[in-house]
C-alpha cells in the first residue's frame, strides 16, 4: 500500500565553488550528448567492417535514441528519490563502461549493446545538469547559466558529425571512443571528489505500471518516427503504423496514469498547468525539429548533391555549431536583462528566413552560401534556446524542477525524431518521384532536399506567431544563493 508523499523540499546548501561544480557537469554533459550524433558519419565504414546492410547499421543510432526515450522519463523520479551525487556517478559509470565496450567491440551486436549502455548515462546527465542549476543558481542569474546549458543541447549534436569526420579522416572508427574514454574517466574521477548533494531526496515508491507504459509510449513513438524515413525508401522490418499506434495508445494511458498519481507520478505532468512552461516547451520542440532535421539533410545535400567528402561536410557545418555555442552565454545574459520575448521573436523570424533560404539550395549552390545560411539559422536558434529553456523551467515551483527538466529532455528526443522523420520522408518521396520521371540521382536528391526544407519553412512560420506568446515567468522561484 502506498501513501501520498509530501511535497518535496529543497535544501539550501552552501555549495563550495559552485562554478567548479557547474563546469564539471556542463563538460560531462557535453561529452555524453556529443555521442548522440557522432556515429552517423561512421556508418559506411562500419557496414564494410562488420558486413551489415544499412538498415542494420542504423540500429547504432536507433538503439541509442530508443534507450534515451525509455530512460529520460524516469529521471524525474530518480532525481527526486536519490541523491544527486549518486545519480551523477551512475550516469558517468554507465557512459564510461559503454565507451570502453564500444572501443573494444568484436562484433556489431556488442557495439550496439555498448551504445545502449552509453545512452543510459547520456539520458541521466541532461536532466541532472538542469535540476542542479535550477537549485543552486538564483533566479536573476539563471539566464546566463541556461545559456551555458544551451551549448550542450544544441552545439554538441551539431558538431558531432564534424568531429567524427575529422577523426575518421585520419584514424580508425574505434578512435572515436578511445579519444572520449579518458575524458569520461577524468569526469568520473573529478565528480567523485566535487559533486555534492544539493537536493533533499524523498522516499517515494516507483510505479511499475508507469515505467512500462513510458517504455512503450516513448520507445514506440521514437522507433516509429525513426522508421518513417526507411519506410519511404521501402526498407523497414515492421509496418510503420504499428509502433506509432502502440506508442500513441501507451502515451494516452501514461498521461492518464500520471495525472491520477499526482505527487507519486513517475513524470509529473502538472508542469503543463503553467502556461509559460507549455508555450516555451512547444517552441523548444519546434526548434529541435528544425535543428535535427537540418543536421540530417545538410550532410546528404553536401555529399550527394555537391559531392563533398565526409571531412569537407563536417567543416562546412562547423561554423554554424561554433556560432551557436559562442552566442549562447551572451543570449543568457541578455535574457536576464530583457526577458524572453525580445529574443525569442526575432530568433524565430531569423530561423524561419534561414529555412526558407535553405529550400532554395540546388546543384549550383556554392559552399560559402551553405555556410552563410547555416550560420544564420544557428543565430536564430541561439536566440531561442536559452530564453525558452529558462522561461519554461523558471516558471515551475521547486518541487517540479526535476520533472520539468525530464519532460523537456523527453520532448526534445521526440521532437528530434519527428523532425528527422518529416524531413527524410519528404525528401525520399520527392527524390523517388523525380527519379521515376527521368531525373538524375543528383537532381532528384536536390529536389527532395528542396521539398523537405520547404515544409520546414512552413513549420517555422507558425513558430514565429507562437513566439509572440512567450513571456517571462510571472513569479520566478527563488533558488538558494550560489
C-alpha positions as a printed NumPy array, in Angstrom:
array([[  0.   ,   0.   ,   0.   ],
       [  1.377,   3.394,  -0.975],
       [  0.78 ,   6.743,   0.598],
       [  0.764,  10.184,  -0.926],
       [  4.145,  11.76 ,  -0.462],
       [  4.519,  15.227,   0.936],
       [  5.675,  17.941,  -1.426],
       [  9.422,  17.704,  -1.892],
       [ 11.678,  20.141,  -0.205],
       [ 14.907,  21.581,  -1.404],
       [ 17.734,  22.043,   0.984],
       [ 19.547,  25.336,   0.996],
       [ 23.053,  24.009,   0.586],
       [ 26.127,  26.106,   0.82 ],
       [ 27.922,  24.841,  -2.268],
       [ 31.649,  25.34 ,  -2.214],
       [ 32.897,  26.706,  -5.54 ],
       [ 29.576,  26.251,  -7.394],
       [ 31.247,  27.401, -10.619],
       [ 33.567,  24.398, -10.469],
       [ 30.623,  22.03 ,  -9.93 ],
       [ 28.627,  23.524, -12.803],
       [ 31.675,  23.474, -15.107],
       [ 32.174,  19.762, -14.371],
       [ 28.515,  18.949, -15.03 ],
       [ 28.461,  21.01 , -18.244],
       [ 31.651,  19.396, -19.516],
       [ 30.403,  15.915, -18.677],
       [ 27.033,  16.582, -20.317],
       [ 28.721,  17.965, -23.437],
       [ 30.792,  14.812, -23.863],
       [ 27.878,  12.426, -23.402],
       [ 25.446,  14.398, -25.607],
       [ 28.114,  14.644, -28.322],
       [ 27.878,  10.883, -28.748],
       [ 24.241,  11.153, -29.804],
       [ 25.207,  12.199, -33.357],
       [ 28.83 ,  11.081, -33.62 ],
       [ 28.124,   7.708, -35.288],
       [ 26.242,   8.84 , -38.396],
       [ 29.353,   9.621, -40.453],
       [ 30.959,   6.298, -39.487],
       [ 28.102,   4.062, -40.71 ],
       [ 29.566,   3.31 , -44.185],
       [ 32.867,   2.168, -42.67 ],
       [ 31.075,   0.049, -40.051],
       [ 28.903,  -1.547, -42.738],
       [ 32.032,  -2.663, -44.557],
       [ 33.905,  -3.904, -41.48 ],
       [ 31.029,  -5.863, -39.941],
       [ 29.393,  -6.778, -43.272],
       [ 25.931,  -5.481, -42.327],
       [ 23.351,  -3.677, -44.513],
       [ 22.343,  -0.043, -43.986],
       [ 19.096,  -0.978, -42.213],
       [ 21.088,  -2.979, -39.633],
       [ 23.833,  -0.376, -39.237],
       [ 21.196,   2.261, -38.486],
       [ 20.486,   0.462, -35.206],
       [ 23.604,   2.119, -33.77 ],
       [ 21.615,   5.351, -33.815],
       [ 18.142,   3.874, -33.322],
       [ 19.139,   1.843, -30.248],
       [ 20.74 ,   4.935, -28.721],
       [ 17.596,   7.019, -29.281],
       [ 15.288,   4.267, -28.017],
       [ 17.288,   3.912, -24.803],
       [ 17.197,   7.667, -24.279],
       [ 13.435,   7.681, -24.849],
       [ 12.889,   4.955, -22.247],
       [ 15.278,   6.261, -19.567],
       [ 14.702,  10.047, -19.685],
       [ 11.077,   9.969, -18.442],
       [ 12.272,   8.046, -15.382],
       [ 14.873,  10.683, -14.454],
       [ 12.283,  12.9  , -12.79 ],
       [ 11.635,  10.107, -10.29 ],
       [ 15.331,   9.24 ,  -9.92 ],
       [ 16.355,  12.84 ,  -9.163],
       [ 13.579,  13.087,  -6.583],
       [ 14.259,   9.704,  -4.983],
       [ 18.088,   9.559,  -4.953],
       [ 20.887,  11.995,  -4.033],
       [ 22.284,  13.967,  -6.967],
       [ 25.788,  12.604,  -6.391],
       [ 24.605,   9.027,  -6.726],
       [ 22.768,   9.769,  -9.976],
       [ 25.851,  11.512, -11.388],
       [ 28.073,   8.557, -10.519],
       [ 25.615,   6.124, -12.107],
       [ 25.466,   8.239, -15.274],
       [ 29.221,   8.573, -15.725],
       [ 29.996,   4.947, -14.79 ],
       [ 27.44 ,   3.775, -17.35 ],
       [ 28.767,   6.109, -20.039],
       [ 32.415,   5.231, -19.35 ],
       [ 31.791,   1.482, -19.4  ],
       [ 29.755,   1.813, -22.592],
       [ 32.543,   3.803, -24.24 ],
       [ 35.182,   1.208, -23.278],
       [ 32.983,  -1.626, -24.515],
       [ 32.384,   0.179, -27.829],
       [ 36.106,   0.731, -28.375],
       [ 36.771,  -2.983, -27.847],
       [ 33.612,  -4.323, -29.572],
       [ 34.488,  -7.518, -31.501],
       [ 31.085,  -7.798, -33.212],
       [ 28.343,  -5.461, -34.407],
       [ 25.91 ,  -6.785, -31.777],
       [ 28.378,  -5.912, -28.998],
       [ 28.798,  -2.424, -30.457],
       [ 25.017,  -1.884, -30.399],
       [ 24.92 ,  -3.086, -26.788],
       [ 27.723,  -0.673, -25.912],
       [ 25.735,   2.182, -27.429],
       [ 22.779,   1.233, -25.226],
       [ 24.968,   1.361, -22.106],
       [ 26.304,   4.76 , -23.225],
       [ 22.773,   6.04 , -23.8  ],
       [ 21.732,   5.25 , -20.224],
       [ 24.404,   7.629, -18.945],
       [ 23.514,  10.25 , -21.547],
       [ 19.828,  10.139, -20.61 ],
       [ 20.593,  10.729, -16.93 ],
       [ 23.04 ,  13.58 , -17.43 ],
       [ 20.956,  16.326, -19.052],
       [ 18.071,  16.447, -16.523],
       [ 20.663,  16.188, -13.736],
       [ 22.507,  19.266, -15.031],
       [ 19.337,  21.334, -15.409],
       [ 17.988,  20.391, -11.976],
       [ 21.303,  21.278, -10.319],
       [ 21.451,  24.728, -11.917],
       [ 17.825,  25.499, -11.054],
       [ 18.547,  24.533,  -7.461],
       [ 21.798,  26.408,  -6.748],
       [ 21.6  ,  29.425,  -9.081],
       [ 19.438,  32.442,  -8.114],
       [ 16.574,  33.318, -10.477],
       [ 18.177,  36.575, -11.612],
       [ 21.281,  34.712, -12.884],
       [ 19.632,  31.688, -14.444],
       [ 19.612,  33.141, -17.937],
       [ 23.389,  33.144, -18.303],
       [ 23.661,  29.674, -16.774],
       [ 20.943,  28.285, -19.024],
       [ 22.892,  29.829, -21.881],
       [ 25.69 ,  27.506, -20.924],
       [ 23.276,  24.575, -20.981],
       [ 22.191,  25.605, -24.472],
       [ 25.746,  24.959, -25.635],
       [ 25.32 ,  21.343, -24.566],
       [ 21.829,  20.935, -26.008],
       [ 22.426,  22.493, -29.4  ],
       [ 26.153,  22.617, -30.136],
       [ 27.157,  19.11 , -29.046],
       [ 24.796,  17.364, -31.52 ],
       [ 25.673,  19.934, -34.206],
       [ 29.434,  19.346, -34.119],
       [ 29.223,  15.571, -33.599],
       [ 29.422,  14.879, -37.359],
       [ 32.313,  17.35 , -37.701],
       [ 34.378,  15.681, -35.   ],
       [ 33.696,  12.18 , -36.301],
       [ 34.562,  13.313, -39.834],
       [ 37.916,  14.68 , -38.663],
       [ 38.689,  11.514, -36.671],
       [ 37.697,   9.169, -39.482],
       [ 39.789,  11.113, -41.973],
       [ 42.931,  10.15 , -40.043],
       [ 42.113,   7.225, -37.736],
       [ 40.081,   4.039, -37.346],
       [ 36.448,   4.382, -36.151],
       [ 37.361,   2.899, -32.748],
       [ 39.319,   6.068, -32.003],
       [ 36.03 ,   7.95 , -31.724],
       [ 35.627,   6.022, -28.475],
       [ 39.284,   5.797, -27.4  ],
       [ 39.571,   9.605, -27.555],
       [ 36.415,  10.088, -25.471],
       [ 37.273,   7.416, -22.877],
       [ 39.949,   9.354, -20.909],
       [ 37.72 ,  12.445, -20.822],
       [ 34.862,  10.384, -19.402],
       [ 37.204,   8.759, -16.864],
       [ 38.524,  12.139, -15.698],
       [ 34.96 ,  13.481, -15.342],
       [ 34.077,  10.45 , -13.235],
       [ 37.129,  10.906, -11.022],
       [ 36.528,  14.639, -10.534],
       [ 32.846,  14.017,  -9.87 ],
       [ 33.771,  11.631,  -7.077],
       [ 35.568,  14.495,  -5.341],
       [ 33.483,  17.526,  -6.318],
       [ 29.817,  16.565,  -6.709],
       [ 27.729,  17.066,  -3.596],
       [ 24.036,  16.629,  -2.95 ],
       [ 22.082,  19.863,  -3.446],
       [ 18.568,  18.425,  -3.152],
       [ 16.899,  16.522,  -0.362],
       [ 15.692,  13.109,  -1.618],
       [ 12.198,  11.872,  -0.83 ],
       [ 11.333,   8.264,  -0.066],
       [  8.72 ,   7.736,  -2.769],
       [  7.745,   4.423,  -4.386],
       [  8.136,   3.829,  -8.088],
       [  5.025,   2.975, -10.066],
       [  5.969,  -0.056, -12.176],
       [  2.966,   0.347, -14.486],
       [  4.097,   3.89 , -15.3  ],
       [  7.579,   2.632, -16.196],
       [  6.117,   0.006, -18.56 ],
       [  3.723,   2.486, -20.175],
       [  6.538,   5.025, -20.531],
       [  8.784,   2.498, -22.275],
       [  6.085,   1.521, -24.779],
       [  4.929,   5.126, -25.267],
       [  8.174,   6.944, -25.914],
       [ 10.026,   3.909, -27.26 ],
       [  7.201,   3.197, -29.701],
       [  6.968,   6.804, -30.875],
       [ 10.728,   7.217, -31.334],
       [ 11.058,   3.898, -33.165],
       [  8.043,   4.593, -35.36 ],
       [  9.205,   8.09 , -36.254],
       [ 12.741,   6.854, -36.923],
       [ 11.337,   4.151, -39.245],
       [  9.288,   6.523, -41.4  ],
       [ 12.27 ,   7.57 , -43.483],
       [ 13.324,   3.945, -44.013],
       [  9.748,   3.008, -44.966],
       [  9.695,   5.783, -47.565],
       [ 12.661,   4.045, -49.206],
       [ 10.94 ,   0.662, -48.883],
       [ 13.26 ,  -0.681, -46.166],
       [ 11.72 ,  -1.337, -42.745],
       [ 11.297,  -4.54 , -40.687],
       [  7.865,  -3.551, -39.3  ],
       [  4.874,  -1.644, -40.671],
       [  5.439,   1.958, -39.565],
       [  1.926,   2.318, -38.235],
       [  2.382,  -0.485, -35.688],
       [  4.942,   1.15 , -33.319],
       [  3.252,   4.534, -33.803],
       [ -0.181,   3.194, -32.813],
       [  1.267,   1.26 , -29.879],
       [  3.237,   4.327, -28.793],
       [  0.254,   6.674, -29.07 ],
       [ -2.031,   4.32 , -27.13 ],
       [  0.574,   3.78 , -24.42 ],
       [  1.183,   7.539, -24.231],
       [ -2.527,   8.215, -23.667],
       [ -2.6  ,   5.617, -20.884],
       [  0.639,   7.023, -19.442],
       [ -0.79 ,  10.551, -19.28 ],
       [ -3.965,   9.361, -17.535],
       [ -1.889,   7.332, -15.076],
       [  0.426,  10.25 , -14.217],
       [ -2.455,  12.653, -13.636],
       [ -4.083,  10.164, -11.281],
       [ -0.877,   9.593,  -9.305],
       [ -0.166,  13.329,  -8.787],
       [  2.72 ,  13.595,  -6.243],
       [  3.639,   9.93 ,  -6.798],
       [  3.813,  10.297, -10.581],
       [  6.812,   8.921, -12.436],
       [  6.743,  12.069, -14.61 ],
       [  4.643,  14.811, -13.012],
       [  2.625,  16.364, -15.859],
       [  1.262,  19.167, -13.698],
       [  4.145,  21.138, -15.172],
       [  1.833,  21.792, -18.146],
       [ -0.621,  23.591, -15.87 ],
       [  1.772,  26.547, -16.157],
       [  1.062,  28.304, -19.469],
       [  4.565,  29.796, -19.669],
       [  6.046,  26.308, -19.469],
       [  3.672,  24.907, -22.092],
       [  4.256,  27.634, -24.699],
       [  8.033,  27.63 , -24.21 ],
       [  8.289,  23.836, -24.416],
       [  6.203,  23.799, -27.612],
       [  8.662,  26.199, -29.222],
       [ 11.641,  24.189, -27.957],
       [ 10.121,  21.159, -29.698],
       [  9.763,  23.072, -32.979],
       [ 13.349,  24.32 , -32.678],
       [ 14.65 ,  20.793, -32.113],
       [ 12.706,  19.586, -35.16 ],
       [ 14.444,  22.239, -37.26 ],
       [ 17.881,  21.522, -35.772],
       [ 17.84 ,  17.738, -36.142],
       [ 16.057,  17.866, -39.492],
       [ 18.741,  20.074, -40.996],
       [ 21.505,  18.037, -39.325],
       [ 20.216,  15.064, -41.312],
       [ 19.51 ,  16.819, -44.619],
       [ 22.523,  19.096, -44.995],
       [ 25.131,  16.28 , -44.925],
       [ 23.074,  14.394, -47.532],
       [ 22.875,  17.517, -49.697],
       [ 26.559,  18.388, -49.311],
       [ 27.792,  14.873, -50.115],
       [ 25.24 ,  13.558, -52.622],
       [ 24.494,  16.808, -54.471],
       [ 27.618,  18.966, -54.121],
       [ 29.982,  15.981, -53.976],
       [ 31.891,  16.939, -50.819],
       [ 33.858,  14.446, -48.751],
       [ 32.935,  13.495, -45.197],
       [ 35.626,  15.781, -43.792],
       [ 34.6  ,  18.699, -46.017],
       [ 30.98 ,  18.211, -44.98 ],
       [ 31.909,  18.355, -41.309],
       [ 33.936,  21.521, -41.826],
       [ 31.069,  23.235, -43.685],
       [ 28.749,  22.556, -40.734],
       [ 31.311,  23.565, -38.106],
       [ 30.874,  27.405, -38.27 ],
       [ 27.169,  27.126, -37.511],
       [ 27.762,  24.938, -34.462],
       [ 30.502,  27.228, -33.173],
       [ 28.301,  30.286, -33.722],
       [ 25.538,  28.784, -31.62 ],
       [ 27.977,  27.945, -28.858],
       [ 29.611,  31.381, -28.807],
       [ 26.281,  33.209, -28.736],
       [ 24.609,  31.12 , -26.032],
       [ 26.245,  32.797, -22.977],
       [ 25.603,  36.306, -24.359],
       [ 21.973,  35.449, -25.066],
       [ 21.68 ,  34.18 , -21.489],
       [ 22.925,  37.492, -20.093],
       [ 20.525,  39.406, -22.337],
       [ 17.664,  37.253, -21.092],
       [ 18.449,  38.239, -17.501],
       [ 18.082,  41.897, -18.565],
       [ 15.233,  41.985, -21.081],
       [ 13.318,  38.724, -20.689],
       [ 12.42 ,  36.17 , -23.368],
       [ 10.154,  37.877, -25.914],
       [ 12.67 ,  40.416, -27.334],
       [ 14.984,  37.463, -28.051],
       [ 12.639,  34.631, -28.994],
       [ 10.503,  36.517, -31.521],
       [ 13.479,  37.748, -33.611],
       [ 15.131,  34.344, -33.21 ],
       [ 12.073,  32.559, -34.603],
       [ 11.93 ,  35.   , -37.518],
       [ 15.643,  34.556, -38.321],
       [ 15.317,  30.764, -38.154],
       [ 12.336,  30.889, -40.479],
       [ 14.183,  33.069, -43.   ],
       [ 17.132,  30.655, -42.924],
       [ 14.939,  27.598, -43.517],
       [ 13.168,  29.293, -46.415],
       [ 16.571,  30.199, -47.842],
       [ 17.747,  26.593, -47.482],
       [ 14.763,  25.46 , -49.52 ],
       [ 16.347,  27.305, -52.457],
       [ 19.537,  25.198, -52.414],
       [ 20.224,  23.406, -55.704],
       [ 23.005,  21.696, -57.641],
       [ 24.769,  25.017, -58.411],
       [ 24.808,  26.49 , -54.876],
       [ 28.291,  27.321, -53.582],
       [ 29.696,  26.03 , -50.301],
       [ 30.006,  29.593, -48.993],
       [ 26.273,  30.137, -49.421],
       [ 25.5  ,  26.963, -47.476],
       [ 27.835,  28.031, -44.657],
       [ 26.258,  31.507, -44.52 ],
       [ 22.675,  30.222, -44.386],
       [ 23.573,  27.609, -41.761],
       [ 25.252,  30.267, -39.615],
       [ 22.156,  32.498, -39.893],
       [ 19.934,  29.624, -38.792],
       [ 22.29 ,  28.936, -35.892],
       [ 21.994,  32.577, -34.793],
       [ 18.208,  32.284, -34.815],
       [ 18.233,  29.053, -32.812],
       [ 20.726,  30.522, -30.323],
       [ 18.329,  33.423, -29.688],
       [ 15.557,  30.914, -28.952],
       [ 17.021,  28.013, -26.975],
       [ 18.25 ,  29.778, -23.826],
       [ 15.236,  32.095, -23.277],
       [ 12.795,  29.27 , -23.919],
       [ 14.503,  26.822, -21.571],
       [ 14.885,  29.429, -18.838],
       [ 11.3  ,  30.655, -19.155],
       [  9.889,  27.146, -19.167],
       [ 11.773,  25.758, -16.187],
       [ 11.952,  29.027, -14.236],
       [  8.151,  29.191, -14.188],
       [  7.882,  25.974, -12.154],
       [  7.861,  25.585,  -8.36 ],
       [ 10.972,  23.924,  -6.904],
       [  9.354,  20.541,  -6.343],
       [  8.73 ,  20.234, -10.097],
       [ 12.267,  21.131, -11.244],
       [ 13.365,  17.537, -11.811],
       [ 10.106,  16.604, -13.522],
       [ 10.202,  19.732, -15.684],
       [ 13.749,  19.033, -16.857],
       [ 12.866,  15.389, -17.564],
       [  9.795,  16.489, -19.537],
       [ 11.812,  18.962, -21.628],
       [ 14.511,  16.365, -22.327],
       [ 11.912,  13.762, -23.325],
       [ 10.128,  16.125, -25.699],
       [ 13.462,  17.119, -27.251],
       [ 14.085,  13.482, -28.168],
       [ 10.592,  13.012, -29.609],
       [ 10.772,  16.322, -31.495],
       [ 14.216,  15.494, -32.872],
       [ 12.952,  12.135, -34.132],
       [  9.83 ,  13.798, -35.572],
       [ 11.888,  16.427, -37.383],
       [ 14.204,  13.788, -38.803],
       [ 11.234,  11.637, -39.879],
       [  9.435,  14.549, -41.536],
       [ 12.451,  15.87 , -43.441],
       [ 13.752,  12.464, -44.546],
       [ 10.327,  11.198, -45.589],
       [  9.515,  14.246, -47.705],
       [ 12.989,  14.194, -49.252],
       [ 12.841,  10.474, -50.041],
       [  9.366,  10.531, -51.574],
       [ 10.186,  13.546, -53.745],
       [ 13.525,  12.056, -54.812],
       [ 11.928,   8.724, -55.776],
       [  9.26 ,  10.58 , -57.751],
       [ 11.872,  12.637, -59.603],
       [ 13.969,   9.572, -60.483],
       [ 10.893,   7.769, -61.84 ],
       [ 10.264,  10.835, -64.021],
       [ 13.727,  10.535, -65.553],
       [ 15.769,  12.943, -63.409],
       [ 19.349,  12.097, -62.441],
       [ 20.069,  10.952, -58.899],
       [ 21.811,  14.25 , -58.099],
       [ 18.966,  16.38 , -59.415],
       [ 16.391,  14.159, -57.695],
       [ 18.193,  14.439, -54.357],
       [ 18.395,  18.219, -54.709],
       [ 14.656,  18.354, -55.434],
       [ 13.971,  16.176, -52.384],
       [ 16.023,  18.424, -50.111],
       [ 14.196,  21.463, -51.507],
       [ 10.783,  19.914, -50.771],
       [ 11.723,  18.858, -47.226],
       [ 13.127,  22.253, -46.284],
       [ 10.027,  23.92 , -47.759],
       [  7.953,  22.063, -45.171],
       [ 10.452,  23.153, -42.529],
       [  9.903,  26.745, -43.612],
       [  6.134,  26.372, -43.22 ],
       [  6.504,  24.987, -39.689],
       [  8.95 ,  27.738, -38.755],
       [  6.495,  30.401, -39.95 ],
       [  3.929,  29.059, -37.471],
       [  6.586,  29.182, -34.753],
       [  7.081,  32.903, -35.428],
       [  3.46 ,  33.526, -34.438],
       [  3.651,  31.315, -31.34 ],
       [  6.845,  33.13 , -30.257],
       [  4.772,  36.254, -29.607],
       [  3.051,  34.4  , -26.744],
       [  6.278,  33.754, -24.816],
       [  6.712,  35.776, -21.646],
       [  8.917,  35.919, -18.576],
       [  7.752,  33.754, -15.654],
       [  5.252,  35.801, -13.657],
       [  6.659,  34.828, -10.295],
       [ 10.205,  33.48 , -10.545],
       [ 11.001,  30.949,  -7.871],
       [ 13.977,  31.938,  -5.766],
       [ 16.767,  29.41 ,  -5.586],
       [ 19.354,  29.2  ,  -2.844],
       [ 22.147,  31.647,  -3.437],
       [ 25.089,  30.233,  -5.262]])
